CSV table of C-alpha atoms in Angstrom, one decimal:
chain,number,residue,atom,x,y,z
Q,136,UNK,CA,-23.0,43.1,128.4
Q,137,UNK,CA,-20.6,46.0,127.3
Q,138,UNK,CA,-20.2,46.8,124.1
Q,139,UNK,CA,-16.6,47.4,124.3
Q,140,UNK,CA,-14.5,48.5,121.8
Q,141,UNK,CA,-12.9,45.5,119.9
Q,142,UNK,CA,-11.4,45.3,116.5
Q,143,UNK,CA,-12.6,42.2,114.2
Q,144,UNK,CA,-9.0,41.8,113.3
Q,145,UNK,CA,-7.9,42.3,116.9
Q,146,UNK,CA,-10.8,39.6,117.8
Q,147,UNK,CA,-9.5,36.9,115.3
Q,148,UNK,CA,-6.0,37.2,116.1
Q,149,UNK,CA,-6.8,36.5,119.9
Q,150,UNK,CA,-8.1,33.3,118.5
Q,151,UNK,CA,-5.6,32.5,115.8
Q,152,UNK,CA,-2.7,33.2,118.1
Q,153,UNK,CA,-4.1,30.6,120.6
Q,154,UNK,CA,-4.0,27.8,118.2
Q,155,UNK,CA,-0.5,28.3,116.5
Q,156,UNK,CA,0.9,27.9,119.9
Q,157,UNK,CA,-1.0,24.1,120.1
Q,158,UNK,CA,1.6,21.2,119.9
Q,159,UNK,CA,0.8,18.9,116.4
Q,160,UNK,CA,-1.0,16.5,118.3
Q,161,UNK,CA,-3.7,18.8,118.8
Q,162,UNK,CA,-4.2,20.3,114.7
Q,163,UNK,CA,-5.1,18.3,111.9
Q,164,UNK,CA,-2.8,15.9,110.7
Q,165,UNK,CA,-0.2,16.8,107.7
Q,166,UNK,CA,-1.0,14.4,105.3
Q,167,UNK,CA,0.9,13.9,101.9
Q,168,UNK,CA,1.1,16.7,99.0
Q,169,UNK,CA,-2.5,15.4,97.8
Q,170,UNK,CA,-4.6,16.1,100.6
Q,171,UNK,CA,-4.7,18.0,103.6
Q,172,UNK,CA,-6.7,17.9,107.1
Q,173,UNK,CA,-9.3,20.8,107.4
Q,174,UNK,CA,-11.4,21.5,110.4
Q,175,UNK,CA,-13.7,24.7,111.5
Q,176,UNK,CA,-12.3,26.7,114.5
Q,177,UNK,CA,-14.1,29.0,117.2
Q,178,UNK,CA,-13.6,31.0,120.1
Q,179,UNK,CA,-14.7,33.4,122.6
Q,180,UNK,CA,-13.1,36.6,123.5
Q,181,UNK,CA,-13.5,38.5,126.5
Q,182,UNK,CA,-12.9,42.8,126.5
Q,183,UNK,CA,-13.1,45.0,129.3
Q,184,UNK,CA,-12.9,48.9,127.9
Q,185,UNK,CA,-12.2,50.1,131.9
Q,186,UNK,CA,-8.9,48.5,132.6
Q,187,UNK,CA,-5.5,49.6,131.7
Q,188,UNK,CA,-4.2,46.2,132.4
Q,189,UNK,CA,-4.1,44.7,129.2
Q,190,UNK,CA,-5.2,40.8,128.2
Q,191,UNK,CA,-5.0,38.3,125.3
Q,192,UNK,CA,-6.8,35.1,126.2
Q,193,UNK,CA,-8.2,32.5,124.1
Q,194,UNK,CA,-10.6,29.9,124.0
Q,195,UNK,CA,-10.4,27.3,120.7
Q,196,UNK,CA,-11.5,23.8,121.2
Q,197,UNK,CA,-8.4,23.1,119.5
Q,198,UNK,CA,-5.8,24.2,122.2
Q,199,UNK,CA,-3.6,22.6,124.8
Q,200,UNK,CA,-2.3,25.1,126.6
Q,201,UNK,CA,-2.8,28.6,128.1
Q,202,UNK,CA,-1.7,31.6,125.9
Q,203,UNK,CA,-1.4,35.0,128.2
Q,204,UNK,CA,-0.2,38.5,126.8
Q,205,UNK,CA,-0.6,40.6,129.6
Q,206,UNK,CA,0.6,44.0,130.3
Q,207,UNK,CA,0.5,47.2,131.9
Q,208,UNK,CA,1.6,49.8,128.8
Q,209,UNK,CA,-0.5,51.2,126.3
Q,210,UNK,CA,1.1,50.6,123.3
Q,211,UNK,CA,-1.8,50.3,120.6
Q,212,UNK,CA,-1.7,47.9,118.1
Q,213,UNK,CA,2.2,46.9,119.1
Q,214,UNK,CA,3.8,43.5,119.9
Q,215,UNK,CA,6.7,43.5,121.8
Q,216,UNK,CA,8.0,40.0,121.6
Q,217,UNK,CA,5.4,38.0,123.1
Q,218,UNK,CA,3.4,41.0,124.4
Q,219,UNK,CA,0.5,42.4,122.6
Q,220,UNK,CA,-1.3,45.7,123.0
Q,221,UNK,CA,-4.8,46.5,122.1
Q,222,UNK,CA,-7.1,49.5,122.6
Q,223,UNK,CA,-9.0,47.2,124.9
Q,224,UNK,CA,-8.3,44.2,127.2
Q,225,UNK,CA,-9.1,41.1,125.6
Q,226,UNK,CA,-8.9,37.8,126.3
Q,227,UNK,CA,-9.7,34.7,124.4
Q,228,UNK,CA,-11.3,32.3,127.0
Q,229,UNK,CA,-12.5,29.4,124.8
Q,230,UNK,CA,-11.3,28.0,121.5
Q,231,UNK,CA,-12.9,24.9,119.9
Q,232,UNK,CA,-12.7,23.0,116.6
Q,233,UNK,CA,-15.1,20.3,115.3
Q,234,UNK,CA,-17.7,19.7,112.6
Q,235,UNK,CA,-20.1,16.8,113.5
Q,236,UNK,CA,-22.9,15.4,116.1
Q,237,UNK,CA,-24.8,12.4,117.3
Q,238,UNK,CA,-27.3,11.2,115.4
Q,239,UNK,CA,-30.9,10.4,116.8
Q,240,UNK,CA,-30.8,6.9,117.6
Q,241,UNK,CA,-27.7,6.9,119.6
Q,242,UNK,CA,-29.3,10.0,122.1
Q,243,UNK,CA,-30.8,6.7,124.6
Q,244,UNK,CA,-27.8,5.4,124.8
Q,245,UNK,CA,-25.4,9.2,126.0
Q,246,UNK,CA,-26.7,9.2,129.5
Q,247,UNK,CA,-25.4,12.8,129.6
Q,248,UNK,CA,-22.0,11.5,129.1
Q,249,UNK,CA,-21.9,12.2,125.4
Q,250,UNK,CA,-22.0,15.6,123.2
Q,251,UNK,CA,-24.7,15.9,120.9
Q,252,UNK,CA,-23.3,18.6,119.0
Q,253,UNK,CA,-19.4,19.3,118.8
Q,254,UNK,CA,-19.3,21.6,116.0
Q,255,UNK,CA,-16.8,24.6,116.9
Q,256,UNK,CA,-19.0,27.0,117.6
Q,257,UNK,CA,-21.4,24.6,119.8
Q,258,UNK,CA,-18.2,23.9,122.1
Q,259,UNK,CA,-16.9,27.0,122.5
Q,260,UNK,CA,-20.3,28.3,124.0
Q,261,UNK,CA,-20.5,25.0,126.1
Q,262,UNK,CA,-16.5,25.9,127.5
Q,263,UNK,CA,-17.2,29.3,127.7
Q,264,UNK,CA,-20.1,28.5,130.3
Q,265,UNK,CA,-17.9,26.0,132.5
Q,266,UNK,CA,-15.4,28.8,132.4
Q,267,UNK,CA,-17.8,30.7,133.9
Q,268,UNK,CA,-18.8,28.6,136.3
Q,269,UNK,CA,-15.3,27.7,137.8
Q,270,UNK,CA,-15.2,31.9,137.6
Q,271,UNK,CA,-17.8,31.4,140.3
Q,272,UNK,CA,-16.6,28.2,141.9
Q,273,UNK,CA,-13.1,29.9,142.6
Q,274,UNK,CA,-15.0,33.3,144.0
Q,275,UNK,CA,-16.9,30.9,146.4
Q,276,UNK,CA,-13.9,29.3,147.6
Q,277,UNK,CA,-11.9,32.1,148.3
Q,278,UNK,CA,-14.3,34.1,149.7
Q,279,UNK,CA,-13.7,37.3,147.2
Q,280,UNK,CA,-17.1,39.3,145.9
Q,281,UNK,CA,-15.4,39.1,142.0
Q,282,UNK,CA,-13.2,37.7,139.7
Q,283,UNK,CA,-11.8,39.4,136.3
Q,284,UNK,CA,-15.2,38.7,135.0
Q,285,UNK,CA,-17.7,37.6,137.1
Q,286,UNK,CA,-18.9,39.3,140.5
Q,287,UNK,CA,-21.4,38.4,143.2
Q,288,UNK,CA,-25.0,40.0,142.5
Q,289,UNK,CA,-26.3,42.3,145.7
Q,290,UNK,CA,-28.5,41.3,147.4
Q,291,UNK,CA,-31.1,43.8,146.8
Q,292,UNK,CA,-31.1,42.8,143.1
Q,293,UNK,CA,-32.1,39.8,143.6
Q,294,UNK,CA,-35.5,38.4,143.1
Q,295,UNK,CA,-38.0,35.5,143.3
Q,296,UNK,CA,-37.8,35.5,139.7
Q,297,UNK,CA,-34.0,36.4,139.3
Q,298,UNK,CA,-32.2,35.3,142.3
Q,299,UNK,CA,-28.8,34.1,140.8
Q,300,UNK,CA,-26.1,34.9,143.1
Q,301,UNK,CA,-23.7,35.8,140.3
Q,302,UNK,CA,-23.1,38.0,137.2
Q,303,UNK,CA,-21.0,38.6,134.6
Q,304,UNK,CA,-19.2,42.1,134.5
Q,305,UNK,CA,-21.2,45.1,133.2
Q,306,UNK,CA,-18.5,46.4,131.8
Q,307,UNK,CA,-17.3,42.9,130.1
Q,308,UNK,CA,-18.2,42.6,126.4
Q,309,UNK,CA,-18.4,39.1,124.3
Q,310,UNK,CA,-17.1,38.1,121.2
Q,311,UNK,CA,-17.3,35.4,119.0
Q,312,UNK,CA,-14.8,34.1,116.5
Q,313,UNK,CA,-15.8,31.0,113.9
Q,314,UNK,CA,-13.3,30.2,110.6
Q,315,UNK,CA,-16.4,29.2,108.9
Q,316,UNK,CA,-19.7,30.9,108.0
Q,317,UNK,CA,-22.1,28.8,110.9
Q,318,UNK,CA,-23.9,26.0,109.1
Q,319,UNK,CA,-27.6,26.7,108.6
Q,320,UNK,CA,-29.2,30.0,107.2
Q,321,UNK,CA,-25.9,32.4,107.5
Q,322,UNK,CA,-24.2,29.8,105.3
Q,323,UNK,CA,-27.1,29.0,102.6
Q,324,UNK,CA,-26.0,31.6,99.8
Q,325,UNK,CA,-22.1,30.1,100.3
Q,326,UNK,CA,-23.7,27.0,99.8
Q,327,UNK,CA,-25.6,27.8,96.8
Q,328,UNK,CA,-22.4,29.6,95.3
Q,329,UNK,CA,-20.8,26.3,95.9
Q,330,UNK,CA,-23.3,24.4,93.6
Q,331,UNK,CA,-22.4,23.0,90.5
Q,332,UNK,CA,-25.8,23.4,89.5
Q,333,UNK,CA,-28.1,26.3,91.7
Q,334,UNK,CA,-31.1,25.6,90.3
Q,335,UNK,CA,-33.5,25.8,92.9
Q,336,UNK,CA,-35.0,22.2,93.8
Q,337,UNK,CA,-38.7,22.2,93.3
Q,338,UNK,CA,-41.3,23.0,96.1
Q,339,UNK,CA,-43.4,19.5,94.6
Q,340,UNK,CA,-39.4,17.8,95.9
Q,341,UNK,CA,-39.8,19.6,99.2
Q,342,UNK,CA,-43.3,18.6,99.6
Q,343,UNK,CA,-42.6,15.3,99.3
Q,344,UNK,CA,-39.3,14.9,101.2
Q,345,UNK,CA,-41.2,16.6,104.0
Q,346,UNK,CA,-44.2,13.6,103.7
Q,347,UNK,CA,-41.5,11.0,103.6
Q,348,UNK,CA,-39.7,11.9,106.7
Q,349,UNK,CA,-42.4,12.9,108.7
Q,350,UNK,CA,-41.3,14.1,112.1
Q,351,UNK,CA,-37.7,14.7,110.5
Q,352,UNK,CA,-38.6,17.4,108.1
Q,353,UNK,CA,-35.9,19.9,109.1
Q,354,UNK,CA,-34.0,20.8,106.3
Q,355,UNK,CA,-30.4,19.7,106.4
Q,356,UNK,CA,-28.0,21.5,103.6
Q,357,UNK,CA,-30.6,20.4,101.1
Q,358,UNK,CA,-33.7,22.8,99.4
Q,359,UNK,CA,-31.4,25.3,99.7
Q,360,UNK,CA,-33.6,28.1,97.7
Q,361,UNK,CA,-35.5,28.0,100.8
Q,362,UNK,CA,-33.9,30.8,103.2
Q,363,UNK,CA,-35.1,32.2,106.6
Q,364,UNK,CA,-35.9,28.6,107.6
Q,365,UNK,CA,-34.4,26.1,110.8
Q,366,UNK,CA,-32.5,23.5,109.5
Q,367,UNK,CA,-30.9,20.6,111.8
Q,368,UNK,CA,-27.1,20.0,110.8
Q,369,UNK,CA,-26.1,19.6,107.6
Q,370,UNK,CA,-24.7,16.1,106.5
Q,371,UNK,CA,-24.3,13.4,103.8
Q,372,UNK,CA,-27.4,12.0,102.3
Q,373,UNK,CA,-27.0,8.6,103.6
Q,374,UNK,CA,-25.6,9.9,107.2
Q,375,UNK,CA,-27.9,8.8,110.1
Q,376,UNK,CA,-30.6,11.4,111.1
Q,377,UNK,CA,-30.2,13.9,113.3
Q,378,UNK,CA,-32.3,16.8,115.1
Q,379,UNK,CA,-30.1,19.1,116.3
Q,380,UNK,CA,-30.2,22.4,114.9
Q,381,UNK,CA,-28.0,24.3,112.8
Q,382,UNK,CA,-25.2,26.6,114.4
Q,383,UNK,CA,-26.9,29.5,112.5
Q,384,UNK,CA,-30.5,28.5,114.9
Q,385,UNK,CA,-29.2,28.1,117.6
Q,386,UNK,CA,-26.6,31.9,117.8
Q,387,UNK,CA,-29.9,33.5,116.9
Q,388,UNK,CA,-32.3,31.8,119.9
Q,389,UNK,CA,-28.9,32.8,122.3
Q,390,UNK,CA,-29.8,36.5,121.1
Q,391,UNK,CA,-32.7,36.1,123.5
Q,392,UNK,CA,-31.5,33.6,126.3
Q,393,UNK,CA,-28.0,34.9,126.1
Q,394,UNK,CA,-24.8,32.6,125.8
Q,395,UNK,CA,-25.2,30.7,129.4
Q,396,UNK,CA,-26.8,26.9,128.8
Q,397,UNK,CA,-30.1,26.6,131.3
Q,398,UNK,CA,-28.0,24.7,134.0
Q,399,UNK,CA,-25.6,27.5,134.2
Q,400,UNK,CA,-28.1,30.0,134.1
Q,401,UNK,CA,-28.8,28.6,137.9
Q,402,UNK,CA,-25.7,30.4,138.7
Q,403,UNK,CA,-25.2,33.3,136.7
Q,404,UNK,CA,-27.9,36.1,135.7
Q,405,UNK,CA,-28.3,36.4,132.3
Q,406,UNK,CA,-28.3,40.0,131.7
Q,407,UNK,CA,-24.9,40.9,130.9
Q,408,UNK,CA,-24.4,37.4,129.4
Q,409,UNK,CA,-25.1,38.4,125.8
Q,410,UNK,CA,-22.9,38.4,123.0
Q,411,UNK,CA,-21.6,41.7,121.5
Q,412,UNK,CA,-20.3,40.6,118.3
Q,413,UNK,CA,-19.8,37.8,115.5
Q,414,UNK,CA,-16.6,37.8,113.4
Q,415,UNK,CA,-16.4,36.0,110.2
Q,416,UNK,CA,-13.6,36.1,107.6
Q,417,UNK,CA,-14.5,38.0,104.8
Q,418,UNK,CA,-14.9,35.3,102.5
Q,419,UNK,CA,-17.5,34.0,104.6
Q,420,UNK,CA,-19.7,36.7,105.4
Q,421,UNK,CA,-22.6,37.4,103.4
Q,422,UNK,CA,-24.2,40.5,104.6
Q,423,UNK,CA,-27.7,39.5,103.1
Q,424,UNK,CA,-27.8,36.1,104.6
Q,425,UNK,CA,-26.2,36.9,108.0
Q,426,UNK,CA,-28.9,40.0,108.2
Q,427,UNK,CA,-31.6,37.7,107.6
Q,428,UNK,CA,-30.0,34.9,110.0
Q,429,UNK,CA,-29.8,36.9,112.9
Q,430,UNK,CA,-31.1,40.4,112.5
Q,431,UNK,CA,-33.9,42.2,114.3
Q,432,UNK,CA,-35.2,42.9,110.2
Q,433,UNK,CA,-34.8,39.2,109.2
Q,434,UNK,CA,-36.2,36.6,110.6
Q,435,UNK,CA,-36.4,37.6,113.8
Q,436,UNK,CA,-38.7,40.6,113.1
Q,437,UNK,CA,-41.6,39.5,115.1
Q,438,UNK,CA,-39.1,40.3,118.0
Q,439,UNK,CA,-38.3,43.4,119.2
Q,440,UNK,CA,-34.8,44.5,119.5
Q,441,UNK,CA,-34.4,45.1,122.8
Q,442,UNK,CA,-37.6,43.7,123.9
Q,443,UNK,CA,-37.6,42.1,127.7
Q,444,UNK,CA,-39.1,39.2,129.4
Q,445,UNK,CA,-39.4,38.5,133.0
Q,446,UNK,CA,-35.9,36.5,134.4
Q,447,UNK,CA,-33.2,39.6,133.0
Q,448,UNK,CA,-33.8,37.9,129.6
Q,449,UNK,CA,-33.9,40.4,126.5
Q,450,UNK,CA,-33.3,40.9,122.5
Q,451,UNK,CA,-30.0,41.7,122.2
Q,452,UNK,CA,-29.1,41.5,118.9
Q,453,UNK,CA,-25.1,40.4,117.9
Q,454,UNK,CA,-23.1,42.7,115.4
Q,455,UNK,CA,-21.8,40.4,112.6
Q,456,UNK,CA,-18.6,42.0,111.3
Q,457,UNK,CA,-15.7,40.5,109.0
Q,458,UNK,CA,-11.9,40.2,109.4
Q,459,UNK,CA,-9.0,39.7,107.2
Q,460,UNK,CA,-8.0,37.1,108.8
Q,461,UNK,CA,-7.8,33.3,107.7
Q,462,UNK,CA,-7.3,30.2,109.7
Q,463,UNK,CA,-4.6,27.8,108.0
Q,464,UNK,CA,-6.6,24.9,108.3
Q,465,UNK,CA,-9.7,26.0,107.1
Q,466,UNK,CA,-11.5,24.7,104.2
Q,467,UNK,CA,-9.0,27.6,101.8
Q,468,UNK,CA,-6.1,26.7,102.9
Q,469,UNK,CA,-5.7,23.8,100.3
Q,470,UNK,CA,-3.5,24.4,97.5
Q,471,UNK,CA,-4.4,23.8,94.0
Q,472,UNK,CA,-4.9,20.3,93.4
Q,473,UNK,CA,-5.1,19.2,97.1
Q,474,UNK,CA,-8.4,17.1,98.4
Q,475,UNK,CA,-9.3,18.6,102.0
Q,476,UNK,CA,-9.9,15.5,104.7
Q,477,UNK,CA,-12.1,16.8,107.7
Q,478,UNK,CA,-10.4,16.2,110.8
Q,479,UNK,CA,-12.1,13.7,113.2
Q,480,UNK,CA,-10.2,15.8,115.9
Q,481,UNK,CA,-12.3,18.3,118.5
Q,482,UNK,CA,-9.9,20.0,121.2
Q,483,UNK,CA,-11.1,22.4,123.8
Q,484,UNK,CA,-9.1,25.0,125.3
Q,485,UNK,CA,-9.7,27.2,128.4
Q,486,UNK,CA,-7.0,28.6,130.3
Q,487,UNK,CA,-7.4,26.0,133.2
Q,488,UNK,CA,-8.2,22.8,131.6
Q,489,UNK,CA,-8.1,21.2,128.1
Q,490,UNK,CA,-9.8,18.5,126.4
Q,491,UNK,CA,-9.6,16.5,123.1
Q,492,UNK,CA,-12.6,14.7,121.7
Q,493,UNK,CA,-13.6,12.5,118.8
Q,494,UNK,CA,-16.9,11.3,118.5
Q,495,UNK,CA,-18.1,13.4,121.4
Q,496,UNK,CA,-16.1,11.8,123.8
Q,497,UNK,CA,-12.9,12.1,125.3
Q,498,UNK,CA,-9.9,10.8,123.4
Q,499,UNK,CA,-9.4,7.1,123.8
Q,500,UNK,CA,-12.8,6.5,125.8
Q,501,UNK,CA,-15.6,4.3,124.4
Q,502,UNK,CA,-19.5,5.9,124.1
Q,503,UNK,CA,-20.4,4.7,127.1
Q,504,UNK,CA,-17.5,4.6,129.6
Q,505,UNK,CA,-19.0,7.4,132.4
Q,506,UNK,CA,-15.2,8.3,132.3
Q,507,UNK,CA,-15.4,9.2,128.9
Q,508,UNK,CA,-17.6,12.1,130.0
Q,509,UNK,CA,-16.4,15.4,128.6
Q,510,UNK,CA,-16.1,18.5,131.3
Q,511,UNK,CA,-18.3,20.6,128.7
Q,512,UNK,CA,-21.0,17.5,128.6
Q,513,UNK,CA,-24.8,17.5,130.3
Q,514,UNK,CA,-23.3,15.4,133.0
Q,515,UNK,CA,-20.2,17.6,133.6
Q,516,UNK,CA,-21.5,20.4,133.5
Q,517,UNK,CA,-24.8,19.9,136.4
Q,518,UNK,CA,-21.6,18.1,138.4
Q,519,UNK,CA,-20.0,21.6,138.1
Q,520,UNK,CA,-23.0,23.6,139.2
Q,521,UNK,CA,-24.0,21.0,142.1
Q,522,UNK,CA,-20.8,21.7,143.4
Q,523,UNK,CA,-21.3,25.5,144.0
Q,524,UNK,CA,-24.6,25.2,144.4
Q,525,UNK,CA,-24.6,22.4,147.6
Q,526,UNK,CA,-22.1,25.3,149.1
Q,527,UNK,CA,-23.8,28.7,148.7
Q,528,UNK,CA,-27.3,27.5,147.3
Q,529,UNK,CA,-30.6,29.0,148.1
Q,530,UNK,CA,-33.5,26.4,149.2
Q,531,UNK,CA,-35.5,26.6,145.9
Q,532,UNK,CA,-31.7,26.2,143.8
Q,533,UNK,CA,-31.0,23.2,146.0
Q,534,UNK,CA,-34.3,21.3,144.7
Q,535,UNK,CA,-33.9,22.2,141.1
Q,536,UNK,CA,-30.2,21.2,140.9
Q,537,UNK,CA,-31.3,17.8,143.2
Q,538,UNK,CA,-33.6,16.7,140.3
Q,539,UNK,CA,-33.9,13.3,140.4
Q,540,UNK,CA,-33.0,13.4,136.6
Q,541,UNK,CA,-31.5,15.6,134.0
Q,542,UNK,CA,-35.4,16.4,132.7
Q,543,UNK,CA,-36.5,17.0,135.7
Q,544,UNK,CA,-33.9,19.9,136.2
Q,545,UNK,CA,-34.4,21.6,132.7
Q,546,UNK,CA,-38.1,21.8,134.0
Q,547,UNK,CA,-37.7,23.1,137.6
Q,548,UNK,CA,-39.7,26.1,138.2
Q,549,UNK,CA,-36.8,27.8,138.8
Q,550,UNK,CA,-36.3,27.7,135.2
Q,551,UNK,CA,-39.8,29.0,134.0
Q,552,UNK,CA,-38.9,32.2,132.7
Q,553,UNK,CA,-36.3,30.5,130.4
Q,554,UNK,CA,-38.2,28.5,129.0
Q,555,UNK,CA,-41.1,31.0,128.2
Q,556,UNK,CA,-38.4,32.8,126.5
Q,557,UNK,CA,-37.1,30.0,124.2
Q,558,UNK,CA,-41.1,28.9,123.5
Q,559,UNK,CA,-42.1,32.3,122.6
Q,560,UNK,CA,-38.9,32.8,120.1
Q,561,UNK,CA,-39.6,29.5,118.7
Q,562,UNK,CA,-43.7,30.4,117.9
Q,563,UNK,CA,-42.4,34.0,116.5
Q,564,UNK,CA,-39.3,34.2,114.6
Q,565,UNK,CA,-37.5,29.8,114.7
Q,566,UNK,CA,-41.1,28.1,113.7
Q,567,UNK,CA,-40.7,24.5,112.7
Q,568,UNK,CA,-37.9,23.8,115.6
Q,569,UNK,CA,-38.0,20.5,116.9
Q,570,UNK,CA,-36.9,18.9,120.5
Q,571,UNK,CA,-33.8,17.1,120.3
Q,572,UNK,CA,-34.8,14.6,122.5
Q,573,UNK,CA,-33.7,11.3,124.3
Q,574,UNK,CA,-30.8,12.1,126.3
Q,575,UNK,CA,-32.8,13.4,129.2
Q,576,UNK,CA,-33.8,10.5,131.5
Q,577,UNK,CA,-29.9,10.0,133.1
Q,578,UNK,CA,-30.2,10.3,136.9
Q,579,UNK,CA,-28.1,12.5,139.3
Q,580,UNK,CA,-26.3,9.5,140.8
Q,581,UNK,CA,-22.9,9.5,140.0
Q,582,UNK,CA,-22.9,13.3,138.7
């Protein structure tokens, strides 16, 4: 993880460039003079402070195709027709829109083939990880020792307890770009400013909606006096249940695992996999509430900045900075008078490949056609790792990606260290988090 120097201007432009150059079919629809699509967009950017080459990649889960501004001068801040120059290489390597997830019940029925969470920010991070493992798929193929951003781990470094044969680039820095503030507790005092009335709702209210629901007492947008706290994803009061966390929760637990999923993490040591920075528009940041989201003083306090656990994992706090920049179809750019529609749209974009989703699926499939399997799902995304791994793989990573079932792979031993990271975190700083389960019992047939 470098932390490279990159603008938060520079940052959103990477993304906002990306997703003007999308065809129509692949933004929200224009609807009459009365109303008006909206949907949240995120993506990743890449910067490498070392090179003289310069890059402008993206990655939005609302793009089609690959946008490239590469070149060789050093003209700062410049764009020479459809050539941009930054201080630092950057490249946007995963853009995503999309606001919504399965609910509880239907979990049984994904068999790995379904997302459980496609909110923008949840893609992108999901894309940016099978970008990095076709990073390491293409360096096994051809036979190289790196790519632009990943590189093959010596062999001296590696260990019983961190033997991945890959890494990303020490001198590679991450950063994130979302349109919105991410649901959850970086977005509570927005929503509280959005109230018609703020009065705090009682603590006798919370006591009871907490008895009621029993095992499904994570706060949603609701009880919103109550701050610091997990909450699953926000929705309408009569909208099926749902455990998944917020976007908000699950940034801050990536401050400690980094931004690779477990099944990537197989591959790719986490160490420089951490992400530098967070940019938000300036109407949605809230220094108090971000601080207290994801800061080392907030709520993650009982954790150390820069505390380590065995595996390469550590603290690594994010930056959260703000940028002038606004997305068009974000929920301000209605005009007076105009009633926003969310988009039922989710597109991702990497450079390579490109996908467009509703309901968690691909475009056009039903839940559950196997071919309706998104690249970025639990299914696609072990495919993608077997694939490496049945090439290069050690013994021990054979057996764990070999599982008989998707459960039995998130608990290999392989994976020990992870998960006394995430348990730890959870018991310190993210109490009250609860499993989203029932989507773990799909077998490795047919991956």
């Amino acid at each position: 993880m470098a932390d490279s120097i990159a603008l938060p201007n520079d940052i959103a432009d990477c993304v906002l460039r990306t997703f003007d150059g999308l065809p129509a079919n692949r933004k929200p629809r224009e609807r009459d003079g009365k109303s008006r699509e909206w949907v949240p967009l995120s993506g990743i950017v890449l910067s490498k402070s070392t090179l003289r080459i310069r890059f402008l990649l993206c990655f939005n889960a609302e793009s089609t195709r690959k946008t490239t501004f590469p070149c060789n001068a050093s003209h700062s801040g410049k764009s020479l027709g459809n050539c941009l120059f930054y201080p630092a290489e950057q490249a946007n390597w995963t853009n995503s829109t999309g606001m919504k997830c399965l609910p509880s019940y239907k979990l049984p029925h994904a068999h790995g083939n379904v997302l459980h969470d496609w909110h923008a920010e949840i893609i992108a991070i999901r894309a940016f990880n099978q970008f990095l493992i076709q990073e390491c798929a293409n360096i096994s193929i051809l036979g190289l020792s790196s790519s632009h951003y990943v590189q093959m781990r010596d062999q001296d470094a590696q260990t019983p307890a961190e033997n991945q044969s890959f890494e990303v680039g020490a001198d590679v820095g991450i950063h994130m770009y979302c349109s919105e503030a991410p649901c959850g507790d970086a977005s509570m005092e927005l929503t509280i400013a959005a109230q018609d009335d703020a009065t705090p709702w009682s603590a006798q209210l919370l006591a009871a909606h907490i008895d009621a629901e029993q095992s499904n007492d994570l706060l949603g947008r609701g009880y919103f006096s109550e701050l610091g706290v997990v909450r699953r994803k926000p929705s309408r009061s009569d909208a099926p249940i749902t455990l998944s966390k917020s976007c908000t929760d699950k940034l801050t637990l990536k401050q400690c695992t980094s931004m690779l999923s477990s099944t990537t993490s197989l591959l790719i040591h986490p160490g420089n996999a951490y992400l530098s920075s967070l940019v938000l528009p300036a109407s949605q940041h809230v220094p108090t509430a971000t601080n207290r989201a994801f800061g080392a003083t907030g709520r993650m306090r009982n954790i150390k900045a820069g505390e380590s656990w065995p595996g390469g994992y550590s603290f690594c706090p994010f930056r959260v900075e703000a940028t002038d920049r606004e997305f068009t179809y974000s929920r301000r750019g209605a005009t007076s008078g105009q009633d926003l529609v969310p988009s039922n749209l989710s597109v991702v974009w990497t450079p390579s490949w490109q996908e467009t989703l509703i309901g968690g699926v691909i475009q056009g499939r039903k839940l559950g056609d196997m071919k309706g399997a998104s690249r970025i799902s639990r299914r696609g995304i072990w495919r993608a790792v077997a694939e490496i791994v049945d090439a290069i793989g050690t013994p021990a990573l054979r057996s764990a990606v070999g599982a008989t079932t998707y459960n039995a792979l998130k608990n290999a031993e392989i994976l020990k260290e992870r998960m006394a990271v995430k348990d730890e975190v959870k018991r310190e700083a993210l109490k009250g988090w609860m499993r989203n389960e029932g989507d773990d019992k799909f077998e490795s047939r047919g991956i």
